Tab-separated table of C-alpha atoms in Angstrom:
chain	number	residue	atom	x	y	z
A	1	MET	CA	149.406	178.592	74.913
A	2	GLU	CA	146.723	179.365	77.479
A	3	SER	CA	143.576	177.248	77.703
A	4	HIS	CA	141.577	180.152	79.137
A	5	GLY	CA	141.842	183.882	79.557
A	6	ALA	CA	142.556	185.692	82.831
A	7	ASP	CA	145.969	184.115	83.406
A	8	ILE	CA	147.668	187.343	84.481
A	9	TYR	CA	150.066	185.285	86.609
A	10	THR	CA	151.734	183.640	83.612
A	11	ALA	CA	151.545	186.902	81.663
A	12	SER	CA	153.353	188.652	84.499
A	13	ARG	CA	156.208	186.128	84.454
A	14	ILE	CA	156.564	186.346	80.682
A	15	SER	CA	156.462	190.137	80.477
A	16	GLY	CA	158.246	191.013	83.703
A	17	ILE	CA	155.347	193.355	84.513
A	18	HIS	CA	153.780	192.937	87.956
A	19	GLU	CA	150.349	191.322	87.752
A	20	ASP	CA	148.739	194.327	89.480
A	21	SER	CA	150.005	196.550	86.652
A	22	ILE	CA	148.602	194.423	83.812
A	23	ILE	CA	145.249	195.526	82.377
A	24	ASP	CA	143.426	192.256	81.782
A	25	PHE	CA	141.254	192.395	78.653
A	26	SER	CA	141.330	188.582	78.468
A	27	SER	CA	138.848	188.191	81.333
A	28	ASN	CA	135.198	189.006	80.585
A	29	ILE	CA	134.266	190.479	83.952
A	30	ASN	CA	131.821	193.313	84.663
A	31	PRO	CA	133.824	196.563	84.356
A	32	LEU	CA	131.794	198.165	87.158
A	33	GLY	CA	133.459	195.825	89.636
A	34	ILE	CA	132.079	194.009	92.670
A	35	PRO	CA	128.951	195.626	94.150
A	36	GLU	CA	129.712	197.081	97.578
A	37	SER	CA	126.947	195.052	99.206
A	38	VAL	CA	128.522	191.832	97.909
A	39	GLU	CA	131.938	192.799	99.287
A	40	ILE	CA	130.400	193.569	102.692
A	41	ALA	CA	128.417	190.305	102.757
A	42	ALA	CA	131.519	188.287	101.873
A	43	MET	CA	133.624	190.010	104.524
A	44	ASN	CA	130.959	189.660	107.204
A	45	SER	CA	130.613	185.953	106.473
A	46	ILE	CA	134.231	185.341	107.528
A	47	LYS	CA	133.129	185.108	111.151
A	48	ASN	CA	131.168	181.965	110.201
A	49	ALA	CA	134.138	180.313	108.516
A	50	ASN	CA	134.834	178.344	111.702
A	51	ARG	CA	131.968	176.003	110.817
A	52	TYR	CA	131.068	174.030	107.719
A	53	PRO	CA	128.908	175.786	105.111
A	54	ASP	CA	125.333	174.706	104.531
A	55	ILE	CA	125.865	171.551	102.487
A	56	ASN	CA	122.656	172.279	100.528
A	57	SER	CA	123.107	176.063	100.135
A	58	ARG	CA	119.481	176.401	101.252
A	59	GLU	CA	119.176	180.162	101.677
A	60	LEU	CA	121.025	180.864	98.441
A	61	THR	CA	118.999	178.245	96.559
A	62	GLU	CA	115.767	179.857	97.749
A	63	ALA	CA	117.036	183.279	96.665
A	64	ILE	CA	117.942	181.928	93.208
A	65	ALA	CA	114.527	180.238	92.933
A	66	ALA	CA	112.784	183.534	93.686
A	67	SER	CA	114.968	185.409	91.190
A	68	GLU	CA	114.558	182.850	88.395
A	69	HIS	CA	110.887	182.066	89.187
A	70	VAL	CA	111.498	178.327	89.401
A	71	PRO	CA	111.061	175.788	92.240
A	72	SER	CA	114.098	175.452	94.502
A	73	GLU	CA	114.101	171.681	93.827
A	74	TRP	CA	115.137	172.461	90.246
A	75	ILE	CA	118.402	174.133	91.303
A	76	PHE	CA	121.922	172.845	91.913
A	77	VAL	CA	124.397	175.416	93.250
A	78	SER	CA	127.985	174.886	92.149
A	79	ASN	CA	131.556	176.051	92.628
A	80	GLY	CA	131.373	178.164	89.482
A	81	ALA	CA	129.571	177.072	86.311
A	82	ALA	CA	132.590	174.924	85.408
A	83	GLU	CA	131.891	172.545	88.286
A	84	ALA	CA	128.301	172.099	87.104
A	85	ILE	CA	129.546	171.313	83.568
A	86	PHE	CA	131.836	168.556	84.826
A	87	ARG	CA	129.233	167.127	87.204
A	88	ILE	CA	126.719	166.940	84.352
A	89	ALA	CA	129.187	164.982	82.220
A	90	PHE	CA	130.314	162.687	85.045
A	91	TYR	CA	126.790	161.958	86.294
A	92	LEU	CA	125.157	161.348	82.907
A	93	LYS	CA	128.184	159.627	81.305
A	94	PRO	CA	126.710	160.123	77.810
A	95	GLY	CA	127.901	157.843	75.053
A	96	LYS	CA	127.939	160.575	72.424
A	97	GLY	CA	127.987	164.347	72.751
A	98	LEU	CA	127.749	167.364	70.475
A	99	VAL	CA	129.440	170.740	70.896
A	100	THR	CA	129.702	173.728	68.598
A	101	ALA	CA	133.064	175.131	67.490
A	102	PRO	CA	134.400	177.561	68.395
A	103	THR	CA	132.987	177.622	71.914
A	104	PHE	CA	133.974	177.255	75.584
A	105	SER	CA	136.447	174.372	75.770
A	106	GLU	CA	135.257	172.846	79.053
A	107	TYR	CA	132.163	171.320	77.445
A	108	GLU	CA	134.340	169.098	75.285
A	109	ASN	CA	136.939	168.581	78.026
A	110	SER	CA	134.341	167.380	80.537
A	111	LEU	CA	132.731	165.029	78.040
A	112	LYS	CA	136.018	163.470	76.991
A	113	LEU	CA	137.042	162.942	80.625
A	114	SER	CA	133.750	161.108	81.207
A	115	GLY	CA	134.441	158.787	78.263
A	116	THR	CA	132.081	160.435	75.792
A	117	ASP	CA	132.658	160.446	72.033
A	118	VAL	CA	132.382	164.084	70.973
A	119	ASP	CA	131.075	165.337	67.621
A	120	VAL	CA	131.479	168.949	66.521
A	121	TYR	CA	129.048	171.286	64.772
A	122	ASN	CA	131.264	173.811	63.010
A	123	LEU	CA	130.293	177.475	63.138
A	124	CYS	CA	131.274	179.148	59.869
A	125	GLU	CA	132.874	182.558	59.507
A	126	LYS	CA	130.912	183.207	56.311
A	127	ASN	CA	127.783	182.968	58.473
A	128	ASN	CA	129.367	185.173	61.176
A	129	PHE	CA	129.691	182.083	63.390
A	130	LYS	CA	125.919	181.821	63.882
A	131	ILE	CA	124.044	178.573	64.404
A	132	ASN	CA	121.848	177.425	61.520
A	133	HIS	CA	118.860	175.095	61.641
A	134	ASP	CA	121.014	172.405	60.046
A	135	VAL	CA	122.375	171.791	63.547
A	136	LEU	CA	119.296	169.605	64.076
A	137	LYS	CA	120.736	166.978	61.716
A	138	SER	CA	123.771	166.668	63.981
A	139	ILE	CA	121.656	165.844	67.037
A	140	ASP	CA	120.445	162.462	65.778
A	141	ASN	CA	122.041	159.612	67.768
A	142	THR	CA	123.442	162.114	70.283
A	143	ASP	CA	122.986	161.825	74.056
A	144	ILE	CA	123.925	165.366	75.100
A	145	VAL	CA	124.293	168.765	73.405
A	146	PHE	CA	126.075	171.822	74.828
A	147	LEU	CA	125.067	175.261	73.590
A	148	CYS	CA	126.608	178.541	74.790
A	149	ASN	CA	124.247	181.533	74.471
A	150	PRO	CA	125.654	184.124	73.883
A	151	ASN	CA	128.534	182.100	72.558
A	152	ASN	CA	132.046	182.447	73.931
A	153	PRO	CA	134.239	183.708	72.227
A	154	THR	CA	132.149	184.967	69.292
A	155	GLY	CA	129.469	186.869	71.226
A	156	GLN	CA	126.806	185.642	68.820
A	157	ILE	CA	123.373	184.994	70.283
A	158	THR	CA	120.876	182.331	69.267
A	159	ASP	CA	117.219	183.344	69.370
A	160	SER	CA	115.003	181.440	71.780
A	161	SER	CA	112.843	179.969	69.006
A	162	THR	CA	115.903	178.206	67.572
A	163	VAL	CA	116.937	176.993	71.028
A	164	VAL	CA	113.418	175.618	71.553
A	165	LYS	CA	113.660	173.728	68.248
A	166	ILE	CA	116.966	172.256	69.394
A	167	ALA	CA	115.435	171.309	72.766
A	168	ASP	CA	112.494	169.688	71.007
A	169	HIS	CA	114.749	167.719	68.673
A	170	CYS	CA	116.877	166.638	71.640
A	171	LYS	CA	113.793	165.435	73.483
A	172	LYS	CA	112.681	163.354	70.490
A	173	ASN	CA	116.142	161.779	70.436
A	174	ASN	CA	116.273	161.235	74.226
A	175	ALA	CA	119.159	163.698	74.450
A	176	VAL	CA	119.921	166.256	77.150
A	177	LEU	CA	120.379	169.886	76.081
A	178	VAL	CA	122.644	172.055	78.239
A	179	VAL	CA	122.278	175.785	77.536
A	180	ASP	CA	124.965	177.990	79.060
A	181	GLU	CA	123.466	181.436	79.749
A	182	CYS	CA	126.374	182.752	81.826
A	183	PHE	CA	126.796	185.841	79.631
A	184	LEU	CA	123.097	186.456	79.035
A	185	ASP	CA	122.892	188.910	81.952
A	186	PHE	CA	124.797	191.424	79.790
A	187	VAL	CA	122.249	191.217	76.958
A	188	GLU	CA	119.533	193.807	76.491
A	189	ASN	CA	116.057	192.303	76.807
A	190	LYS	CA	117.566	188.992	77.866
A	191	GLU	CA	114.089	187.568	78.422
A	192	LYS	CA	113.753	187.338	74.617
A	193	TYR	CA	116.669	184.904	74.495
A	194	SER	CA	116.560	182.997	77.778
A	195	ILE	CA	115.191	179.467	77.776
A	196	VAL	CA	114.547	179.294	81.544
A	197	ASN	CA	110.802	179.664	80.996
A	198	LYS	CA	110.833	176.372	79.036
A	199	LEU	CA	112.254	174.253	81.854
A	200	GLN	CA	108.814	172.968	82.869
A	201	GLU	CA	108.110	171.886	79.299
A	202	TYR	CA	111.457	170.148	78.715
A	203	ASP	CA	112.751	167.873	81.456
A	204	ASN	CA	115.772	167.159	79.221
A	205	LEU	CA	116.842	170.830	79.432
A	206	ILE	CA	119.556	172.144	81.783
A	207	VAL	CA	120.288	175.877	81.998
A	208	LEU	CA	123.657	177.029	83.346
A	209	LYS	CA	124.176	180.390	85.059
A	210	ALA	CA	127.013	182.021	87.022
A	211	PHE	CA	127.624	184.921	89.382
A	212	THR	CA	131.188	185.175	88.066
A	213	LYS	CA	130.755	187.553	85.134
A	214	ILE	CA	127.902	189.916	85.926
A	215	TYR	CA	128.862	190.472	89.584
A	216	ALA	CA	132.638	190.463	88.930
A	217	ILE	CA	133.448	187.742	91.489
A	218	PRO	CA	135.422	185.053	89.596
A	219	GLY	CA	137.653	184.515	92.631
A	220	ILE	CA	134.699	183.484	94.797
A	221	ARG	CA	133.576	180.684	92.418
A	222	LEU	CA	129.794	180.558	92.321
A	223	GLY	CA	127.380	179.235	89.713
A	224	TYR	CA	124.260	177.104	89.396
A	225	CYS	CA	122.191	175.088	86.993
A	226	MET	CA	118.458	174.518	86.697
A	227	CYS	CA	116.479	171.526	85.458
A	228	SER	CA	112.888	170.357	86.042
A	229	ASN	CA	114.122	166.751	86.222
A	230	LYS	CA	114.510	166.463	90.009
A	231	GLN	CA	116.232	163.096	89.757
A	232	LEU	CA	118.932	164.681	87.605
A	233	ILE	CA	119.395	167.520	90.121
A	234	ARG	CA	119.732	164.976	92.946
A	235	GLY	CA	122.235	163.082	90.807
A	236	LEU	CA	124.366	166.194	90.306
A	237	LYS	CA	124.432	166.814	94.051
A	238	SER	CA	125.664	163.279	94.713
A	239	SER	CA	128.157	163.145	91.830
A	240	GLY	CA	130.943	165.124	93.502
A	241	PRO	CA	132.350	166.161	96.871
A	242	PRO	CA	130.060	167.708	99.505
A	243	TRP	CA	130.412	171.283	100.817
A	244	ASN	CA	131.232	172.425	97.294
A	245	VAL	CA	130.055	176.013	97.906
A	246	SER	CA	131.767	177.980	100.657
A	247	THR	CA	130.083	180.072	103.325
A	248	ILE	CA	131.610	183.175	101.747
A	249	ALA	CA	130.293	182.298	98.281
A	250	GLN	CA	126.796	181.637	99.598
A	251	ALA	CA	126.700	184.984	101.416
A	252	ALA	CA	128.022	186.822	98.356
A	253	GLY	CA	125.411	185.214	96.116
A	254	ILE	CA	122.502	186.093	98.387
A	255	ALA	CA	123.625	189.737	98.450
A	256	ALA	CA	124.275	189.826	94.700
A	257	LEU	CA	120.763	188.731	93.773
A	258	LYS	CA	119.401	191.892	95.413
A	259	GLU	CA	121.479	194.136	93.126
A	260	LYS	CA	118.840	194.716	90.425
A	261	GLU	CA	119.792	198.337	89.700
A	262	TYR	CA	123.481	197.406	89.477
A	263	VAL	CA	122.709	194.809	86.789
A	264	LYS	CA	120.644	197.283	84.767
A	265	LYS	CA	123.389	199.906	85.019
A	266	SER	CA	125.950	197.307	83.958
A	267	VAL	CA	124.004	196.332	80.818
A	268	ASP	CA	123.708	199.980	79.756
A	269	TYR	CA	127.374	200.716	80.458
A	270	VAL	CA	128.662	197.642	78.647
A	271	LYS	CA	126.560	198.427	75.574
A	272	ILE	CA	127.985	201.955	75.280
A	273	GLN	CA	131.573	200.798	75.787
A	274	ARG	CA	131.201	197.818	73.443
A	275	GLU	CA	129.917	200.108	70.688
A	276	TYR	CA	132.862	202.451	71.277
A	277	LEU	CA	135.365	199.593	70.982
A	278	VAL	CA	133.783	198.212	67.807
A	279	TYR	CA	133.729	201.662	66.185
A	280	GLU	CA	137.361	202.394	67.048
A	281	LEU	CA	138.610	198.935	66.084
A	282	GLN	CA	136.978	199.161	62.682
A	283	LYS	CA	138.582	202.584	62.141
A	284	ILE	CA	142.008	200.964	62.403
A	285	ASN	CA	141.022	198.155	60.034
A	286	ILE	CA	140.515	195.449	62.644
A	287	LYS	CA	137.573	193.228	61.750
A	288	THR	CA	134.960	192.722	64.471
A	289	TYR	CA	131.959	190.409	64.634
A	290	GLU	CA	128.559	191.249	66.024
A	291	SER	CA	128.583	190.694	69.787
A	292	HIS	CA	125.778	190.757	72.324
A	293	ALA	CA	127.973	190.108	75.347
A	294	ASN	CA	130.606	191.985	77.372
A	295	TYR	CA	133.407	191.178	74.952
A	296	VAL	CA	134.347	191.756	71.315
A	297	PHE	CA	135.543	189.024	68.971
A	298	LEU	CA	137.978	190.222	66.306
A	299	LYS	CA	140.268	189.204	63.474
A	300	THR	CA	143.429	191.000	62.434
A	301	ASP	CA	146.494	190.573	60.248
A	302	ILE	CA	148.709	192.172	62.902
A	303	LEU	CA	151.348	189.580	63.723
A	304	GLN	CA	151.823	188.590	67.390
A	305	LEU	CA	149.263	191.148	68.555
A	306	LYS	CA	148.966	189.581	71.993
A	307	GLN	CA	152.727	189.748	72.594
A	308	LYS	CA	152.948	193.325	71.334
A	309	LEU	CA	150.149	194.475	73.641
A	310	LEU	CA	151.561	192.575	76.607
A	311	LYS	CA	154.787	194.558	76.287
A	312	LYS	CA	152.584	197.614	76.798
A	313	GLY	CA	150.936	196.113	79.892
A	314	ILE	CA	147.727	194.889	78.237
A	315	LEU	CA	146.618	191.237	78.132
A	316	ILE	CA	144.115	190.046	75.514
A	317	ARG	CA	142.751	186.579	74.750
A	318	ASP	CA	144.490	184.718	71.958
A	319	CYS	CA	141.769	182.507	70.446
A	320	SER	CA	144.029	180.302	68.330
A	321	ASN	CA	143.493	177.326	70.647
A	322	TYR	CA	139.743	177.299	69.973
A	323	ARG	CA	138.543	174.773	67.414
A	324	ASN	CA	138.119	176.358	63.946
A	325	LEU	CA	140.139	179.469	64.809
A	326	SER	CA	143.641	180.472	63.756
A	327	GLU	CA	146.274	182.699	65.327
A	328	ASN	CA	144.761	185.923	63.980
A	329	TYR	CA	141.578	185.710	66.085
A	330	TYR	CA	141.340	187.439	69.456
A	331	ARG	CA	138.768	188.301	72.106
A	332	ILE	CA	138.841	191.468	74.178
A	333	ALA	CA	136.670	192.231	77.177
A	334	VAL	CA	134.663	195.415	77.494
A	335	LYS	CA	136.276	197.276	80.372
A	336	SER	CA	136.041	200.787	81.839
A	337	GLU	CA	135.948	203.826	79.566
A	338	HIS	CA	139.485	204.789	80.579
A	339	GLU	CA	140.870	201.290	79.988
A	340	ASN	CA	139.075	200.930	76.650
A	341	LYS	CA	140.522	204.224	75.435
A	342	LEU	CA	143.976	203.129	76.564
A	343	LEU	CA	143.643	199.880	74.590
A	344	ILE	CA	142.695	201.778	71.440
A	345	GLN	CA	145.623	204.159	71.967
A	346	LYS	CA	148.077	201.247	72.246
A	347	LEU	CA	146.591	199.568	69.178
A	348	LYS	CA	147.025	202.780	67.205
A	349	GLU	CA	150.674	202.891	68.297
A	350	ILE	CA	151.163	199.298	67.094
A	351	THR	CA	149.407	199.861	63.765
A	352	GLY	CA	150.868	203.348	63.205
A	353	MET	CA	147.351	204.704	62.644
A	354	GLN	CA	147.225	207.688	64.998
C-alpha cells in the first residue's frame, strides 16, 4: 500500500503500463502545468550549478517576503514543505502533539520520529470531516498542533475565525500551531481563510506553504514556512543540513512568484473542472464531499476501484491508509478537461452506467 500518491513508478511495474502512459490522478498538481517562465528560469540556472547555491536563499526569501507581505526574517525556505515539517518536529522536540485524522501523514510521522507522543482529533464523516470547536478541548496539555487547511485528503476548509481560536488556545497552553496552507492557493478568495496576517499577533504560529502544487513543480522540491518568532526560524535553519535548496529551485521560485495571472487562471480553471467532476461522479452514484482544493474526495462501493482503473491506465489515490478511512475512500486530482472526461468515461465503463 502506498504512503502517498504520485507513485507512478510502482504503478507502472504493477500494471505493465509505461509510466509516461499512466494518467496520474493521485497527484494533486496544477493541471495547467509548469509556467513557461519557470521552466526557462530553471533551465537558465543550470549554468550556475558549478557553484554552491546561496545557503540562505536570500533573493528567493526577499521575493517571498514581498509576496506574503511579511519580513524576510520570518521566513525559512525548505526542500519542499515536507522538509519544513520534519525540521519543525526535530527542532522543537515537543513532548505531546495533536493531529487531525484523516490528514497528511507526515505530520504524525515527523512527530513520532522526534519522540513525540501523538494524540488524534478524529474528523467525523457525519460532519463531512469538518473541524468543530470541540477541538479546543484536545489542545490542553499539548505542545504542538498540526492543521491542514484545506485538509488533505478531504478538501474541507476551516474558516479563519476558527483557526484564530485554535491559535489563541494554543498560545494560552504554550503550544505551537502549524497551519499547512499548501493547497490554499487553489481556493477562491483565499485571503478569507489564510492565517498569514495573524503571524505578528501569534509568535506561536507557523504557516507552511509550497511551490509544489500551484506551480506544478513537485520534482524541483521547494517550500517555505513563516513565523514571527525569529529564534524559531533560526532554529529551523540550524536543525538540518546546509544548502538544502538548490540553485535551480531558487531560480524557479523567484520566477514563479511573478506569475500572478497564471495563478488566477489556475483557480478559475480548477473550479470549473472540479464542479464537472463532482457532477459526473454523483450521476454514477459515487459519493463526493465538499472540496475547496484541486482534488475531490469520494466514497464508493465499487470493489478494487484503484486496480480496475489502473488496468485502464489511470492512477487514483487509495485513501485506506489514512487514519479513520477504509478501503472504499479515494482521492482524485482535478486535471485537464480532456483527462477528466476520460476518467469519467472509464468509470462509466466500470460501473456499466453509460
